[in-house]
PDB file of C-alpha atoms in Angstrom:
ATOM      1  CA  MET R  16      -1.241  -1.628 -11.523  1.00  0.00           C
ATOM      2  CA  ASN R  17      -5.034  -1.686 -11.413  1.00  0.00           C
ATOM      3  CA  ARG R  18      -7.572   0.556  -9.656  1.00  0.00           C
ATOM      4  CA  GLY R  19      -7.906  -1.875  -6.721  1.00  0.00           C
ATOM      5  CA  LEU R  20      -4.138  -1.867  -6.108  1.00  0.00           C
ATOM      6  CA  PHE R  21      -4.060   1.929  -6.438  1.00  0.00           C
ATOM      7  CA  SER R  22      -6.858   2.261  -3.848  1.00  0.00           C
ATOM      8  CA  ALA R  23      -5.046  -0.144  -1.512  1.00  0.00           C
ATOM      9  CA  GLN R  24      -1.890   1.952  -1.790  1.00  0.00           C
ATOM     10  CA  LEU R  25      -3.851   5.118  -0.972  1.00  0.00           C
ATOM     11  CA  ASN R  26      -5.327   3.382   2.062  1.00  0.00           C
ATOM     12  CA  GLU R  27      -1.841   2.358   3.217  1.00  0.00           C
ATOM     13  CA  ALA R  28      -0.608   5.940   2.778  1.00  0.00           C
ATOM     14  CA  GLY R  29      -3.527   7.058   4.943  1.00  0.00           C
ATOM     15  CA  ARG R  30      -2.619   4.538   7.677  1.00  0.00           C
ATOM     16  CA  ILE R  31       1.003   5.737   7.677  1.00  0.00           C
ATOM     17  CA  LEU R  32      -0.026   9.415   7.855  1.00  0.00           C
ATOM     18  CA  GLU R  33      -2.444   8.620  10.705  1.00  0.00           C
ATOM     19  CA  ALA R  34       0.147   6.612  12.645  1.00  0.00           C
ATOM     20  CA  LEU R  35       2.573   9.514  12.399  1.00  0.00           C
ATOM     21  CA  GLU R  36      -0.210  11.993  13.347  1.00  0.00           C
ATOM     22  CA  LEU R  37       0.474  13.858  10.117  1.00  0.00           C
ATOM     23  CA  ASP R  38      -3.043  13.541   8.769  1.00  0.00           C
ATOM     24  CA  LEU R  39      -5.791  16.029   9.389  1.00  0.00           C
ATOM     25  CA  GLU R  40      -8.350  14.784   6.895  1.00  0.00           C
ATOM     26  CA  ARG R  41      -8.763  12.047   4.301  1.00  0.00           C
ATOM     27  CA  ASN R  42     -10.897  13.196   1.413  1.00  0.00           C
ATOM     28  CA  TRP R  43     -12.606  10.006   0.232  1.00  0.00           C
ATOM     29  CA  SER R  44     -14.070  11.686  -2.868  1.00  0.00           C
ATOM     30  CA  PRO R  45     -11.504  14.100  -4.316  1.00  0.00           C
ATOM     31  CA  ASN R  46     -12.916  16.277  -7.070  1.00  0.00           C
ATOM     32  CA  TYR R  47     -10.477  15.618  -9.886  1.00  0.00           C
ATOM     33  CA  ARG R  48     -13.241  15.870 -12.504  1.00  0.00           C
ATOM     34  CA  LEU R  49     -12.337  19.549 -12.770  1.00  0.00           C
ATOM     35  CA  ALA R  50      -9.667  20.382 -15.325  1.00  0.00           C
ATOM     36  CA  GLY R  51      -6.115  19.560 -14.241  1.00  0.00           C
ATOM     37  CA  ALA R  52      -3.303  21.881 -13.272  1.00  0.00           C
ATOM     38  CA  SER R  53      -4.006  24.074 -16.337  1.00  0.00           C
ATOM     39  CA  SER R  54      -7.262  25.239 -14.723  1.00  0.00           C
ATOM     40  CA  LEU R  55      -5.177  26.795 -11.940  1.00  0.00           C
ATOM     41  CA  LYS R  56      -2.796  28.703 -14.223  1.00  0.00           C
ATOM     42  CA  GLY R  57      -2.544  32.410 -13.513  1.00  0.00           C
ATOM     43  CA  LEU R  58      -3.512  32.032  -9.867  1.00  0.00           C
ATOM     44  CA  THR R  59      -1.109  32.950  -7.089  1.00  0.00           C
ATOM     45  CA  TYR R  60       0.103  30.068  -4.967  1.00  0.00           C
ATOM     46  CA  VAL R  61      -2.222  31.040  -2.093  1.00  0.00           C
ATOM     47  CA  GLU R  62      -5.163  31.183  -4.521  1.00  0.00           C
ATOM     48  CA  THR R  63      -4.202  27.772  -5.932  1.00  0.00           C
ATOM     49  CA  TRP R  64      -3.973  26.201  -2.469  1.00  0.00           C
ATOM     50  CA  ARG R  65      -7.295  27.748  -1.396  1.00  0.00           C
ATOM     51  CA  ARG R  66      -9.006  26.660  -4.641  1.00  0.00           C
ATOM     52  CA  CYS R  67      -7.806  23.084  -4.133  1.00  0.00           C
ATOM     53  CA  ILE R  68      -9.330  23.091  -0.642  1.00  0.00           C
ATOM     54  CA  LYS R  69     -12.562  24.766  -1.766  1.00  0.00           C
ATOM     55  CA  ASP R  70     -13.001  22.405  -4.749  1.00  0.00           C
ATOM     56  CA  GLN R  71     -11.937  19.335  -2.721  1.00  0.00           C
ATOM     57  CA  ARG R  72      -9.000  18.673  -5.079  1.00  0.00           C
ATOM     58  CA  TYR R  73      -6.918  16.589  -2.682  1.00  0.00           C
ATOM     59  CA  ASP R  74      -6.730  13.130  -1.180  1.00  0.00           C
ATOM     60  CA  PHE R  75      -5.158  14.096   2.139  1.00  0.00           C
ATOM     61  CA  GLN R  76      -4.968  17.351   4.064  1.00  0.00           C
ATOM     62  CA  LEU R  77      -2.036  17.072   6.435  1.00  0.00           C
ATOM     63  CA  ALA R  78      -1.877  18.354  10.002  1.00  0.00           C
ATOM     64  CA  ASP R  79       0.108  21.396   8.806  1.00  0.00           C
ATOM     65  CA  ASN R  80      -2.586  22.060   6.157  1.00  0.00           C
ATOM     66  CA  SER R  81      -0.424  20.935   3.264  1.00  0.00           C
ATOM     67  CA  LEU R  82      -2.247  18.878   0.637  1.00  0.00           C
ATOM     68  CA  LEU R  83      -1.436  15.577  -1.049  1.00  0.00           C
ATOM     69  CA  GLN R  84      -3.001  14.832  -4.411  1.00  0.00           C
ATOM     70  CA  PHE R  85      -2.928  11.453  -6.144  1.00  0.00           C
ATOM     71  CA  ARG R  86      -4.694  12.011  -9.426  1.00  0.00           C
ATOM     72  CA  VAL R  87      -4.884   9.117 -11.877  1.00  0.00           C
ATOM     73  CA  GLU R  88      -6.407   9.544 -15.298  1.00  0.00           C
ATOM     74  CA  THR R  89      -5.694   6.099 -16.720  1.00  0.00           C
ATOM     75  CA  ILE R  90      -4.151   3.008 -15.152  1.00  0.00           C
ATOM     76  CA  ARG R  91      -2.852   1.304 -18.326  1.00  0.00           C
ATOM     77  CA  PRO R  92      -0.868   3.043 -19.581  1.00  0.00           C
ATOM     78  CA  PHE R  93      -0.421   5.055 -16.400  1.00  0.00           C
ATOM     79  CA  GLU R  94      -1.251   8.742 -16.756  1.00  0.00           C
ATOM     80  CA  GLY R  95      -1.618  11.026 -13.794  1.00  0.00           C
ATOM     81  CA  SER R  96      -0.082  13.408 -11.292  1.00  0.00           C
ATOM     82  CA  TYR R  97       1.051  13.187  -7.699  1.00  0.00           C
ATOM     83  CA  ALA R  98       1.445  16.515  -5.891  1.00  0.00           C
ATOM     84  CA  TYR R  99       2.440  18.020  -2.567  1.00  0.00           C
ATOM     85  CA  LEU R 100       1.092  21.534  -1.999  1.00  0.00           C
ATOM     86  CA  GLU R 101       2.766  23.078   1.023  1.00  0.00           C
ATOM     87  CA  CYS R 102       0.530  25.201   3.233  1.00  0.00           C
ATOM     88  CA  PRO R 103       1.303  28.820   2.310  1.00  0.00           C
ATOM     89  CA  TYR R 104       0.776  30.124   5.845  1.00  0.00           C
ATOM     90  CA  GLY R 105       3.306  30.184   8.683  1.00  0.00           C
ATOM     91  CA  CYS R 106       1.227  28.742  11.506  1.00  0.00           C
ATOM     92  CA  LEU R 107       1.054  25.943  14.004  1.00  0.00           C
ATOM     93  CA  SER R 108      -0.023  22.515  12.803  1.00  0.00           C
ATOM     94  CA  TYR R 109      -3.340  21.235  14.154  1.00  0.00           C
ATOM     95  CA  PRO R 110      -1.627  18.984  16.747  1.00  0.00           C
ATOM     96  CA  GLU R 111       0.503  21.925  17.904  1.00  0.00           C
ATOM     97  CA  PHE R 112      -2.595  24.130  18.056  1.00  0.00           C
ATOM     98  CA  VAL R 113      -4.439  21.512  20.151  1.00  0.00           C
ATOM     99  CA  ARG R 114      -1.477  21.198  22.544  1.00  0.00           C
ATOM    100  CA  GLU R 115      -1.299  25.001  22.819  1.00  0.00           C
ATOM    101  CA  TYR R 116      -4.945  25.147  23.959  1.00  0.00           C
ATOM    102  CA  LEU R 117      -5.399  21.836  25.744  1.00  0.00           C
ATOM    103  CA  GLY R 118      -1.942  21.078  27.107  1.00  0.00           C
ATOM    104  CA  ASN R 119      -0.557  17.657  26.256  1.00  0.00           C
ATOM    105  CA  ALA R 120      -3.779  16.326  24.732  1.00  0.00           C
ATOM    106  CA  SER R 121      -3.300  14.600  21.410  1.00  0.00           C
ATOM    107  CA  ILE R 122      -5.475  15.301  18.389  1.00  0.00           C
ATOM    108  CA  ARG R 123      -6.866  11.747  18.756  1.00  0.00           C
ATOM    109  CA  LYS R 124      -8.236  12.653  22.206  1.00  0.00           C
ATOM    110  CA  SER R 125      -9.541  16.094  21.246  1.00  0.00           C
ATOM    111  CA  GLY R 126     -10.997  15.017  17.903  1.00  0.00           C
ATOM    112  CA  ASP R 127     -12.433  17.873  15.884  1.00  0.00           C
ATOM    113  CA  ALA R 128     -13.396  19.994  18.907  1.00  0.00           C
ATOM    114  CA  LEU R 129     -11.096  22.861  17.892  1.00  0.00           C
ATOM    115  CA  MET R 130     -11.387  22.498  14.103  1.00  0.00           C
ATOM    116  CA  GLU R 131     -13.454  25.635  13.487  1.00  0.00           C
ATOM    117  CA  ALA R 132     -11.203  27.757  15.721  1.00  0.00           C
ATOM    118  CA  TYR R 133      -8.166  26.292  13.956  1.00  0.00           C
ATOM    119  CA  GLY R 134      -9.550  27.116  10.497  1.00  0.00           C
ATOM    120  CA  ASN R 135     -10.010  30.754  11.546  1.00  0.00           C
ATOM    121  CA  TYR R 136      -6.520  30.783  13.046  1.00  0.00           C
ATOM    122  CA  VAL R 137      -4.891  29.514   9.823  1.00  0.00           C
ATOM    123  CA  ILE R 138      -6.511  32.168   7.624  1.00  0.00           C
ATOM    124  CA  ASP R 139      -5.206  34.893   9.973  1.00  0.00           C
ATOM    125  CA  CYS R 140      -1.613  33.580   9.914  1.00  0.00           C
ATOM    126  CA  PRO R 141       0.964  35.476   7.892  1.00  0.00           C
ATOM    127  CA  PRO R 142       1.878  33.988   4.517  1.00  0.00           C
ATOM    128  CA  LYS R 143       5.228  32.201   4.255  1.00  0.00           C
ATOM    129  CA  ASP R 144       7.969  33.959   2.310  1.00  0.00           C
ATOM    130  CA  VAL R 145       8.807  30.780   0.372  1.00  0.00           C
ATOM    131  CA  VAL R 146       6.911  27.588  -0.374  1.00  0.00           C
ATOM    132  CA  THR R 147       8.040  24.628  -2.453  1.00  0.00           C
ATOM    133  CA  PRO R 148       5.200  22.627  -3.929  1.00  0.00           C
ATOM    134  CA  LEU R 149       6.199  19.452  -5.776  1.00  0.00           C
ATOM    135  CA  ARG R 150       4.352  17.672  -8.575  1.00  0.00           C
ATOM    136  CA  TYR R 151       5.148  14.505 -10.483  1.00  0.00           C
ATOM    137  CA  ASP R 152       3.453  14.178 -13.878  1.00  0.00           C
ATOM    138  CA  CYS R 153       3.312  11.193 -16.194  1.00  0.00           C
ATOM    139  CA  HIS R 154       1.614  11.995 -19.481  1.00  0.00           C
ATOM    140  CA  PRO R 155       3.219  10.067 -22.366  1.00  0.00           C
ATOM    141  CA  LYS R 156       0.778  11.590 -24.894  1.00  0.00           C
ATOM    142  CA  GLN R 157       2.132  15.076 -24.058  1.00  0.00           C
ATOM    143  CA  TYR R 158       5.745  14.148 -24.824  1.00  0.00           C
ATOM    144  CA  VAL R 159       7.651  16.676 -26.940  1.00  0.00           C
ATOM    145  CA  ALA R 160      11.356  15.928 -27.487  1.00  0.00           C
ATOM    146  CA  GLY R 161      13.585  18.422 -25.674  1.00  0.00           C
ATOM    147  CA  LEU R 162      10.616  20.397 -24.341  1.00  0.00           C
ATOM    148  CA  HIS R 163       8.101  18.282 -22.423  1.00  0.00           C
ATOM    149  CA  PRO R 164       9.280  14.950 -20.978  1.00  0.00           C
ATOM    150  CA  ALA R 165       6.593  12.260 -20.672  1.00  0.00           C
ATOM    151  CA  SER R 166       7.483  11.727 -17.008  1.00  0.00           C
ATOM    152  CA  HIS R 167       8.809  14.636 -14.947  1.00  0.00           C
ATOM    153  CA  VAL R 168       8.838  16.501 -11.632  1.00  0.00           C
ATOM    154  CA  HIS R 169       7.941  20.160 -11.123  1.00  0.00           C
ATOM    155  CA  PHE R 170       9.533  22.104  -8.261  1.00  0.00           C
ATOM    156  CA  GLY R 171       7.919  25.390  -7.241  1.00  0.00           C
ATOM    157  CA  HIS R 172       4.990  27.327  -8.644  1.00  0.00           C
ATOM    158  CA  ASN R 173       4.379  29.150 -11.939  1.00  0.00           C
ATOM    159  CA  ASN R 174       7.514  28.028 -13.697  1.00  0.00           C
ATOM    160  CA  ASN R 175       8.259  25.755 -16.628  1.00  0.00           C
ATOM    161  CA  VAL R 176      11.014  23.771 -14.945  1.00  0.00           C
ATOM    162  CA  ARG R 177      10.490  20.089 -15.620  1.00  0.00           C
ATOM    163  CA  VAL R 178      13.041  17.599 -14.375  1.00  0.00           C
ATOM    164  CA  ALA R 179      12.741  14.492 -16.501  1.00  0.00           C
ATOM    165  CA  THR R 180      12.499  11.085 -14.786  1.00  0.00           C
ATOM    166  CA  ARG R 181      12.890   7.617 -16.233  1.00  0.00           C
ATOM    167  CA  LYS R 182       9.911   6.188 -14.384  1.00  0.00           C
TER     168      LYS R 182
END
């Protein structure tokens, strides 16, 4: 894989999310220059999610305010992380919010007209009891036999569970 192919795959992901009306925002310049996941250690899940939004550490913000991150450090050999950060608040998605206020209008027709009101609404929603963020990491240089697989998936937040993968 090269950077051009990676960018093309991100663009295709964006088209799929848009076609399914799952996308809220594509961040064309994610701020992954900040330190990786270790810079978020010690934060609660809500703080982590908010920091990622504030710092623009995501590629896509979904209609339900969940975030998708596709962070690549090197292409050859591949090193990077792909993550899904579930929105920590129990609230309507943006399309549901639009339909609630404008009837059967789609988010394509209403555009960003209700975005500010929606942002205020999300912050006032109650937090979810349980969230399940997912992160895939591939860092061959960090491999430690029996402790830290080179390629693995994390389930949840603030735990050391790593499920090794072969690819």
